[in-house]
Coordinates of C-alpha atoms in Angstrom, one line a residue:
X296 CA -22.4 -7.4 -13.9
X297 CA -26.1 -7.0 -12.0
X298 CA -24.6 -9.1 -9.6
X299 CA -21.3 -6.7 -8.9
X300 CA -23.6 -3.4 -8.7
X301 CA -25.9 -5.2 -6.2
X302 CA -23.2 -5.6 -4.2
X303 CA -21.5 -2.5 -4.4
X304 CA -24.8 -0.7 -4.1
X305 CA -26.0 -3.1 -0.5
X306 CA -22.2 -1.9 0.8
X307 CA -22.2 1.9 -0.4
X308 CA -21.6 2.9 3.0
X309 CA -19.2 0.5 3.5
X310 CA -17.3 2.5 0.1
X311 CA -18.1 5.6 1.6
X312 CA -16.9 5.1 5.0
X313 CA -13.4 4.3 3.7
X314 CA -13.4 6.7 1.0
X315 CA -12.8 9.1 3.8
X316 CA -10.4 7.4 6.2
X317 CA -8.5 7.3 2.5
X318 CA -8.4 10.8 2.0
X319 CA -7.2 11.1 5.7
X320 CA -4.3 8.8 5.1
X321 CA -3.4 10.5 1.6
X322 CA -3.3 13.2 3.3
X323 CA -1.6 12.3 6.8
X324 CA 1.0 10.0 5.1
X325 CA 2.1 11.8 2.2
X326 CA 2.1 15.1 4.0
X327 CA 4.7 13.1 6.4
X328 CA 8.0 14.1 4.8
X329 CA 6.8 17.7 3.9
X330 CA 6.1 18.6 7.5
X331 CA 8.7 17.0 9.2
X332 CA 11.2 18.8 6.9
X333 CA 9.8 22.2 7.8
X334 CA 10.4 21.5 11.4
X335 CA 13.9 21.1 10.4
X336 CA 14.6 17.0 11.1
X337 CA 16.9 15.7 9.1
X338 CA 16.7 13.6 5.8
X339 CA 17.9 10.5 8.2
X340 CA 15.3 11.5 11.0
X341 CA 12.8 12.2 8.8
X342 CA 13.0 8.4 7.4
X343 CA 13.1 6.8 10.4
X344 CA 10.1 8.3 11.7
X345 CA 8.1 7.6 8.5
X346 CA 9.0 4.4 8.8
X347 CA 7.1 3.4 12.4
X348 CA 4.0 4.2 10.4
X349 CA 5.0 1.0 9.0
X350 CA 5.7 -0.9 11.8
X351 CA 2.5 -0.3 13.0
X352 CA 1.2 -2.2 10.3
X353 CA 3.1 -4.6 11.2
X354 CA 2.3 -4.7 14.8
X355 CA -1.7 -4.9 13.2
X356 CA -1.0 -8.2 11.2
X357 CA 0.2 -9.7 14.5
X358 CA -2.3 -8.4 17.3
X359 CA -5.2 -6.8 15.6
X360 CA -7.3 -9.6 14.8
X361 CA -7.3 -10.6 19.1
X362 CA -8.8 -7.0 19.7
X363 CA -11.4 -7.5 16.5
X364 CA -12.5 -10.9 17.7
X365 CA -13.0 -10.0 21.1
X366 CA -15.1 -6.8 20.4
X367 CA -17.1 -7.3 17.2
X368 CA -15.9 -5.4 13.9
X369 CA -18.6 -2.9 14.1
X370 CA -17.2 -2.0 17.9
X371 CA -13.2 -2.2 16.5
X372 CA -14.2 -0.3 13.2
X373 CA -15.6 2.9 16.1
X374 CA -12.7 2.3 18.2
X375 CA -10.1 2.8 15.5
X376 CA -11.2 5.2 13.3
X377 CA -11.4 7.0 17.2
X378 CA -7.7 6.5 17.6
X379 CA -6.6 7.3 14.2
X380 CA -8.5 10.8 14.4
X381 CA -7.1 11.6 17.8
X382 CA -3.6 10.1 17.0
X383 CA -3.9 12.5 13.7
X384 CA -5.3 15.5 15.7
X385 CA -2.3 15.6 18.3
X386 CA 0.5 15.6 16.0
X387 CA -0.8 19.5 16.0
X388 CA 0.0 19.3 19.9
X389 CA 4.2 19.4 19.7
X390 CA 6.6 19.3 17.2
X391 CA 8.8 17.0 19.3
X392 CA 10.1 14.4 17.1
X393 CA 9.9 11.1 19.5
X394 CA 6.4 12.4 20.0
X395 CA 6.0 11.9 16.2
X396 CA 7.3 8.8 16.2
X397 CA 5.1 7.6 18.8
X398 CA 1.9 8.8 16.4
X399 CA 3.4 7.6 13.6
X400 CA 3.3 3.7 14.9
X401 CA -0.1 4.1 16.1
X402 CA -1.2 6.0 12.6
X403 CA -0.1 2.7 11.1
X404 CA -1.3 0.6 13.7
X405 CA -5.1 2.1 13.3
X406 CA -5.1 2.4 9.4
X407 CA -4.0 -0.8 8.2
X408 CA -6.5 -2.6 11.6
X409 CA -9.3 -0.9 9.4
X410 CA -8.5 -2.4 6.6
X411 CA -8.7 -5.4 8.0
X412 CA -12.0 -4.5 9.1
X413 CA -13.2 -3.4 6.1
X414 CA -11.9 -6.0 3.7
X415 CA -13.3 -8.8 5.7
X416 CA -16.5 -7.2 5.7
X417 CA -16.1 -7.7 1.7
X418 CA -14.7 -10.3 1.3
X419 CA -17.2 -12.1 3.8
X420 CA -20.3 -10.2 1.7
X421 CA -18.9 -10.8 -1.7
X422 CA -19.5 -14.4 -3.5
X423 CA -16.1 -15.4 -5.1
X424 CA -18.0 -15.2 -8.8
X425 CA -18.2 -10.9 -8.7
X426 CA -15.3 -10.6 -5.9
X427 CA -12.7 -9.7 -8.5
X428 CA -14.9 -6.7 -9.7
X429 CA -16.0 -5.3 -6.4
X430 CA -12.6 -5.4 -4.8
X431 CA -11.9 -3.6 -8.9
X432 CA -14.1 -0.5 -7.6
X433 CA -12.4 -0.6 -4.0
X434 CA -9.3 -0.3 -5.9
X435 CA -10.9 2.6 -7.6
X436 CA -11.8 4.3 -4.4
X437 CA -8.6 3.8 -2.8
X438 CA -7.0 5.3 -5.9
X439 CA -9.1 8.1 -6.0
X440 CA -9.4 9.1 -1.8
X441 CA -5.4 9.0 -1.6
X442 CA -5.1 11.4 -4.7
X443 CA -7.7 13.7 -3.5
X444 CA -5.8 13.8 -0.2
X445 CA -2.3 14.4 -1.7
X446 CA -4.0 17.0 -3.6
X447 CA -4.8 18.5 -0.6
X448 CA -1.3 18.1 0.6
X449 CA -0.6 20.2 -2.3
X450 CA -2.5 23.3 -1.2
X451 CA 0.6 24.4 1.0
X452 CA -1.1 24.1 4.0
X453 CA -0.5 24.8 7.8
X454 CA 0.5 21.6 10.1
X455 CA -2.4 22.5 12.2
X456 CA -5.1 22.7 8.7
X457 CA -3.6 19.8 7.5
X458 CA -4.2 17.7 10.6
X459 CA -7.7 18.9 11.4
X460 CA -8.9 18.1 7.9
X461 CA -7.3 14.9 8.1
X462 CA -9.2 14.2 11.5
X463 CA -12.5 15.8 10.2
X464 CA -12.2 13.0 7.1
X465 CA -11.6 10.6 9.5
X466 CA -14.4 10.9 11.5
X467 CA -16.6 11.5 8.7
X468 CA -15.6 8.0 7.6
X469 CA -16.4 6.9 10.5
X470 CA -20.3 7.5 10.2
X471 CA -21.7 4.8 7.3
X472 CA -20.9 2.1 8.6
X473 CA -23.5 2.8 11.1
X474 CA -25.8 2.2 8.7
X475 CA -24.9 -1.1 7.9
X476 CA -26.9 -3.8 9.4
X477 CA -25.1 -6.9 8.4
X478 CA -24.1 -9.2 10.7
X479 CA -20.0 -9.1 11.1
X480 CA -17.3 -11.3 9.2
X481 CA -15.6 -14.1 10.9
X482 CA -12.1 -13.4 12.1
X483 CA -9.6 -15.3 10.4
X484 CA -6.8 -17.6 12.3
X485 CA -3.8 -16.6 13.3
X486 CA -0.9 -18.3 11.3
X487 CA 2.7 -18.9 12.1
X488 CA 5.2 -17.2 9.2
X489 CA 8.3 -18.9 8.0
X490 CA 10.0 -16.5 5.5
X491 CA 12.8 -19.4 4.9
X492 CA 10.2 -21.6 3.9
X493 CA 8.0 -19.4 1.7
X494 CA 11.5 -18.6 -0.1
X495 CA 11.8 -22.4 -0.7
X496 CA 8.3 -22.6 -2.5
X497 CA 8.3 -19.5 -4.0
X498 CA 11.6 -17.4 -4.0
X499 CA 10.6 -15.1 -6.9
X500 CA 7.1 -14.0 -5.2
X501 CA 8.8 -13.3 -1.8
X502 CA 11.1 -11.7 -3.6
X503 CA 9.0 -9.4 -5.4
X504 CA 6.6 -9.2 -2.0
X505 CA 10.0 -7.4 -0.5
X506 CA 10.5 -5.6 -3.4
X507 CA 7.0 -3.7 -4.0
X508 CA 7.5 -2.8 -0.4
X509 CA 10.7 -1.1 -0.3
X510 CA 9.4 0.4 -3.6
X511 CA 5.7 1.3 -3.4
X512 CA 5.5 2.4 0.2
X513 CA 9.1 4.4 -0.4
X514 CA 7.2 5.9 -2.9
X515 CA 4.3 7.3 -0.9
X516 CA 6.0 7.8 2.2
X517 CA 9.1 10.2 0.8
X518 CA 8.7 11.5 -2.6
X519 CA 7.3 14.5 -1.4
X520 CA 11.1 14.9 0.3
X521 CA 12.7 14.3 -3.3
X522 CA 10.7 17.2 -5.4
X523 CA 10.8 19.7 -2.3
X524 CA 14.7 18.7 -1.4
X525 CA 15.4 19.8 -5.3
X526 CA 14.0 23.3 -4.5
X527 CA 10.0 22.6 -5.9
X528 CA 7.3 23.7 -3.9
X529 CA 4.5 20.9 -2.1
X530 CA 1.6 21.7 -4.6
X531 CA 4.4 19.9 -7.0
X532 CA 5.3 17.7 -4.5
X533 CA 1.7 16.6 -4.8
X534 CA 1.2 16.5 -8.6
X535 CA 4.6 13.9 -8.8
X536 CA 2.9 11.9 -6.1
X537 CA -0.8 12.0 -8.1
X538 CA 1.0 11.5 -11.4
X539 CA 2.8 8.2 -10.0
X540 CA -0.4 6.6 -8.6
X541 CA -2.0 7.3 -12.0
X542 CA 0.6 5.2 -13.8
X543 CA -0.1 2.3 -11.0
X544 CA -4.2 2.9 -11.8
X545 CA -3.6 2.5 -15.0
X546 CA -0.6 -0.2 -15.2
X547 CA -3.5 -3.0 -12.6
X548 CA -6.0 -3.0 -16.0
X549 CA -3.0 -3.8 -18.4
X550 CA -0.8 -6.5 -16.5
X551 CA -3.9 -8.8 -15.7
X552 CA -3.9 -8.9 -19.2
X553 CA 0.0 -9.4 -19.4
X554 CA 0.0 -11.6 -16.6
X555 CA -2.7 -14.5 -18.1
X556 CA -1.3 -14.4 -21.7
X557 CA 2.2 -14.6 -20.9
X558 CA 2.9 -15.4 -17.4
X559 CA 4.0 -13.8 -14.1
X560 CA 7.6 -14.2 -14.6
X561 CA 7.5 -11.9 -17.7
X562 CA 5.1 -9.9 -16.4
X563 CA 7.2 -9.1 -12.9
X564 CA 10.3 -8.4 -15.5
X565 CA 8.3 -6.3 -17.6
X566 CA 6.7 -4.1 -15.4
X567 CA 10.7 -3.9 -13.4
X568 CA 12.0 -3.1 -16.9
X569 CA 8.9 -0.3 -17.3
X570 CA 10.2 1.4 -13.7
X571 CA 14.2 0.7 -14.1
X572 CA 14.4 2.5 -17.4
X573 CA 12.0 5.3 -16.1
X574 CA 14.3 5.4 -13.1
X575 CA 17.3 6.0 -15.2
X576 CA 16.1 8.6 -17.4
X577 CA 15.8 10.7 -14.2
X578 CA 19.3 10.3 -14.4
X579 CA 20.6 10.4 -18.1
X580 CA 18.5 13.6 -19.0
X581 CA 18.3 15.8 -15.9
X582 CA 15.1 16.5 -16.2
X583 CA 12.6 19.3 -15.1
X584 CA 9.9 19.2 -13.1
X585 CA 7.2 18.6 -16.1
X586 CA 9.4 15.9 -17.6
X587 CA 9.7 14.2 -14.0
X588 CA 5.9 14.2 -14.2
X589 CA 6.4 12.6 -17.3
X590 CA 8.8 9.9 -16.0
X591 CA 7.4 9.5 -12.8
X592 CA 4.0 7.9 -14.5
X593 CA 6.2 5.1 -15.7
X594 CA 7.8 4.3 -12.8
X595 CA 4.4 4.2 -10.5
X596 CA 3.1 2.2 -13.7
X597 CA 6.1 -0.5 -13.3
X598 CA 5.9 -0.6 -9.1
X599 CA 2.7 -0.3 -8.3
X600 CA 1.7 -3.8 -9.6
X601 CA 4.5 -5.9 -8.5
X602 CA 2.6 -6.8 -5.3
X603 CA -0.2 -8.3 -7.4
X604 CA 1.8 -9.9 -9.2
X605 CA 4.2 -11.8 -6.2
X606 CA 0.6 -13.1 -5.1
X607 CA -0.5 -14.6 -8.5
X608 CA 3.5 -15.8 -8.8
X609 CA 2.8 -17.5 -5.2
X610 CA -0.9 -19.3 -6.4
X611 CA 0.9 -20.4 -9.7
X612 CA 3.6 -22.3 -8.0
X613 CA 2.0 -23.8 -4.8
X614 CA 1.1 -27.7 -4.9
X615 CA -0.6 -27.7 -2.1
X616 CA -3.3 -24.9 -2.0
X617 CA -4.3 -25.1 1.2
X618 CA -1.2 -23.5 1.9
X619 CA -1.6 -20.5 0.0
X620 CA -2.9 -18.7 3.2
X621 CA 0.3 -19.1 5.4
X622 CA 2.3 -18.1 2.0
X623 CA -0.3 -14.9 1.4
X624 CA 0.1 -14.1 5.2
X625 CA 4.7 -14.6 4.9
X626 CA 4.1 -12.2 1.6
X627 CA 2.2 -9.5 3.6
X628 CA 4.6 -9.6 6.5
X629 CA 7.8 -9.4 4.1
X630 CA 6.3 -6.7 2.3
X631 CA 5.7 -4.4 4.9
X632 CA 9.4 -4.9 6.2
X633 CA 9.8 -3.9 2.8
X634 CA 7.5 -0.8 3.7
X635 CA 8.9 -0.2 7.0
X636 CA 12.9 -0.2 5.7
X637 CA 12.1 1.5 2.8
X638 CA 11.5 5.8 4.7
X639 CA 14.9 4.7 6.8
X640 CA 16.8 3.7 3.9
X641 CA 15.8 6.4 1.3
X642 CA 15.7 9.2 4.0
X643 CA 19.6 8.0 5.2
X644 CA 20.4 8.2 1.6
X645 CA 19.0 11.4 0.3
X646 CA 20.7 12.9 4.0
X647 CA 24.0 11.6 3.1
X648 CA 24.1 11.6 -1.2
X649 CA 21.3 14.6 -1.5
X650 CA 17.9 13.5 -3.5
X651 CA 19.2 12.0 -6.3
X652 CA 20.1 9.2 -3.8
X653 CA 16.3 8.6 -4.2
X654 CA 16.4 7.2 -8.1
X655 CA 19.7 5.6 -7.3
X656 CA 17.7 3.6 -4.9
X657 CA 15.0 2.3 -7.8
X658 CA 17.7 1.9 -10.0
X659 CA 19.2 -1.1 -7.6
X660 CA 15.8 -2.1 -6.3
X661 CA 14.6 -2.7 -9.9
X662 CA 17.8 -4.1 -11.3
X663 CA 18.0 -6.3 -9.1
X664 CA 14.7 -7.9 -9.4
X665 CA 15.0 -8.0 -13.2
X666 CA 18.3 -10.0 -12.7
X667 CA 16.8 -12.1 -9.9
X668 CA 13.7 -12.6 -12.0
X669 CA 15.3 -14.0 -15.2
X670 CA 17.4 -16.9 -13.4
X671 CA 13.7 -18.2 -12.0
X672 CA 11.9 -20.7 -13.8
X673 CA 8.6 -20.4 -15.7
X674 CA 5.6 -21.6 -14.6
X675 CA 3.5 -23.8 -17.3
X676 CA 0.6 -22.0 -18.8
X677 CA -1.7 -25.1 -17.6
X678 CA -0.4 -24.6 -13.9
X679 CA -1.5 -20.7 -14.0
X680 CA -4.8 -19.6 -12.9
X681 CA -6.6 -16.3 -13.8
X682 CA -5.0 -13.1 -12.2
X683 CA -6.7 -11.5 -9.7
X684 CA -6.1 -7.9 -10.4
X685 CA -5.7 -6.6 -6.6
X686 CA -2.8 -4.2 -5.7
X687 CA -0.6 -4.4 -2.8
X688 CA -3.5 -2.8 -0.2
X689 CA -6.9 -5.1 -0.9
X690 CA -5.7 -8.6 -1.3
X691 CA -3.9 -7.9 2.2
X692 CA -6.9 -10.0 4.2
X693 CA -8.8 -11.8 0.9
X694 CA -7.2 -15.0 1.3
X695 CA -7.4 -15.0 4.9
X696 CA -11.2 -14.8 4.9
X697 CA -11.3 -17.2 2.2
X698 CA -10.5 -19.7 4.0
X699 CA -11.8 -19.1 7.4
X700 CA -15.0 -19.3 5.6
X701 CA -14.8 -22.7 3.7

């Protein structure tokens, strides 16, 4: 435990950095739908361009690491936080929709290249004995900057406020890490991804990997657009949103727990099971807007795990553990397809079936995976190992620096 506070005490500014450029994206991404709605894009339109925020992620898994190794980490961390502030800042400049899209990628492209940045820097500071609870309090900051910032969605705010306190966060965040003077992580090698064969080693991780994308990032990206498309104003909008991510919060101390006792399979149906039958009872009881609060803390309790767990589903059944990095790096890239189909999907439906197109859509998702999940076979309790209790954002590089640094 001394060991874990040392730690998180030697990187506070690390913590504190990112605790802003959280609260920027809380606010930038889930603010998204709400504003592009206003300036009268359609459900279809709206989806489309939320989803090149995830493309740029994607573009970051493939190029970012190039820039980082040829400039330092200290030198990328300045030069993206710069771009996401100014790429924030202009989206006040012209409500022109391409020009949206065009921020949107490189909103993406910025946020998830700091991560990177930032979770080497842990993961390259942090000895694997305390790693599981540091990267436990990054969750905790994560979880707590994006709620403030959705909060802050909430407020009902101008396009022009929202922006300029989402750059002003950004740059704030941009300050600590000035005052770290540690010397900077090593970059991790690129690695070629084969989806077909990940599938073949794994088919129920990759599976899940897919599915907490299409669900998690569907979640953050457009259910602002299904409370305000049912007639509810943003401050609710923002509660559903804060509600959901306190079910996920709550569901990563619980399914570690789950996980080790009774294995990943059961787990991964469980937790789909938790989020299906919240799904439905959107359905079955027409609820209002304080039972959907209800509801909705069930269904982020079921997603928001499922990431975590197609990781710990992937360590269980590998052989060969030297080739859990290329599997890690397949189960990033297929869940931010997952991420990056899931605004284009949910916004075509809600344009074309209206918002309860949006449970409809968790309803499948989840069913599916429950079905898919029970035809898989168990893993023996002797081949598991011990959960690492990471969500779907920080085990994105852990692996990777792992083993750049053996």
């Amino acid at each position: 435990m001394r060991g874990s506070k040392r730690a998180i005490i030697s990187l506070s500014a690390l913590f504190i950095g990112v605790s802003f450029i959280f609260i920027a994206s809380g606010l930038v991404v889930s603010s998204g739908g709400v504003l592009l709605n206003d300036m009268g894009a359609s459900k279809t339109q709206i989806g489309f361009i939320t989803s090149l925020f995830f493309l740029g992620a994607l573009t970051c898994t493939i190029v970012s690491h190039r820039l980082i190794s040829k400039v330092g980490h200290m030198r990328a961390y300045a030069i993206f936080t710069a771009l996401f502030a100014i790429c924030a800042l202009l989206h006040d400049m012209s409500d022109n929709l391409i020009f949206w899209a065009i921020l949107r990628f490189m909103l993406g492209f910025c946020y998830y290249s700091i991560v990177l940045i930032v979770e080497s820097w842990l993961n390259e500071k942090t000895p694997n004995s305390i790693r599981s609870r540091v990267l436990g309090f990054y969750e905790i900051v994560f979880y707590t900057a994006f709620a403030i910032g959705a909060v802050i969605m909430s407020m009902n705010l101008s396009v022009t406020k929202v922006f300029i306190i989402g750059t002003i966060s950004i740059i704030i965040g941009s300050i600590p890490l000035n005052f770290l003077k540690i010397k900077s992580p090593k970059i991790p090698k690129s690695i070629n991804i084969s989806l077909p064969k990940i599938y073949n080693i794994a088919p129920l991780a990759l599976a899940t990997s897919i599915i907490a994308g299409l669900s998690m990032n569907g979640f953050f990206s457009m259910a602002s657009l299904f409370i305000i498309t049912q007639g509810y104003t943003t401050a609710q909008a923002g509660i559903f949103i804060i509600v959901g991510m306190c079910g996920g919060f709550i569901a990563h101390t619980i399914f570690g727990v789950i996980s080790d006792k009774f294995g990943r399979k059961l787990a991964i149906i469980l937790a789909s099971s938790i989020a299906f039958l919240a799904s439905s009872a959107f359905v079955l009881i027409n609820p209002s807007i304080i039972m959907q609060y209800i509801i909705v803390f069930f269904l982020g309790f079921g997603i928001f795990v499922l990431y975590a767990l197609a990781l710990a589903r992937a360590n269980d059944v590998l052989s060969d553990k030297n080739a859990y990095v290329e599997v890690v790096r397949a189960l990033l890239f297929s869940y931010l397809i997952g991420s990056f189909l899931s605004t284009i999907i949910i916004g075509f439906l809600i344009n074309q079936f209206g918002f309860i197109a949006f449970i409809f859509y968790y309803i499948t998702l989840l069913a599916f995976l429950i079905i898919f999940a029970i035809f898989q076979k168990s893993v023996p309790k002797a081949q598991e190992v011990a959960f690492a209790r990471h969500s779907g954002h920080s085990i994105i590089f852990d692996e990777l620096n792992n083993d750049n640094s053996k």
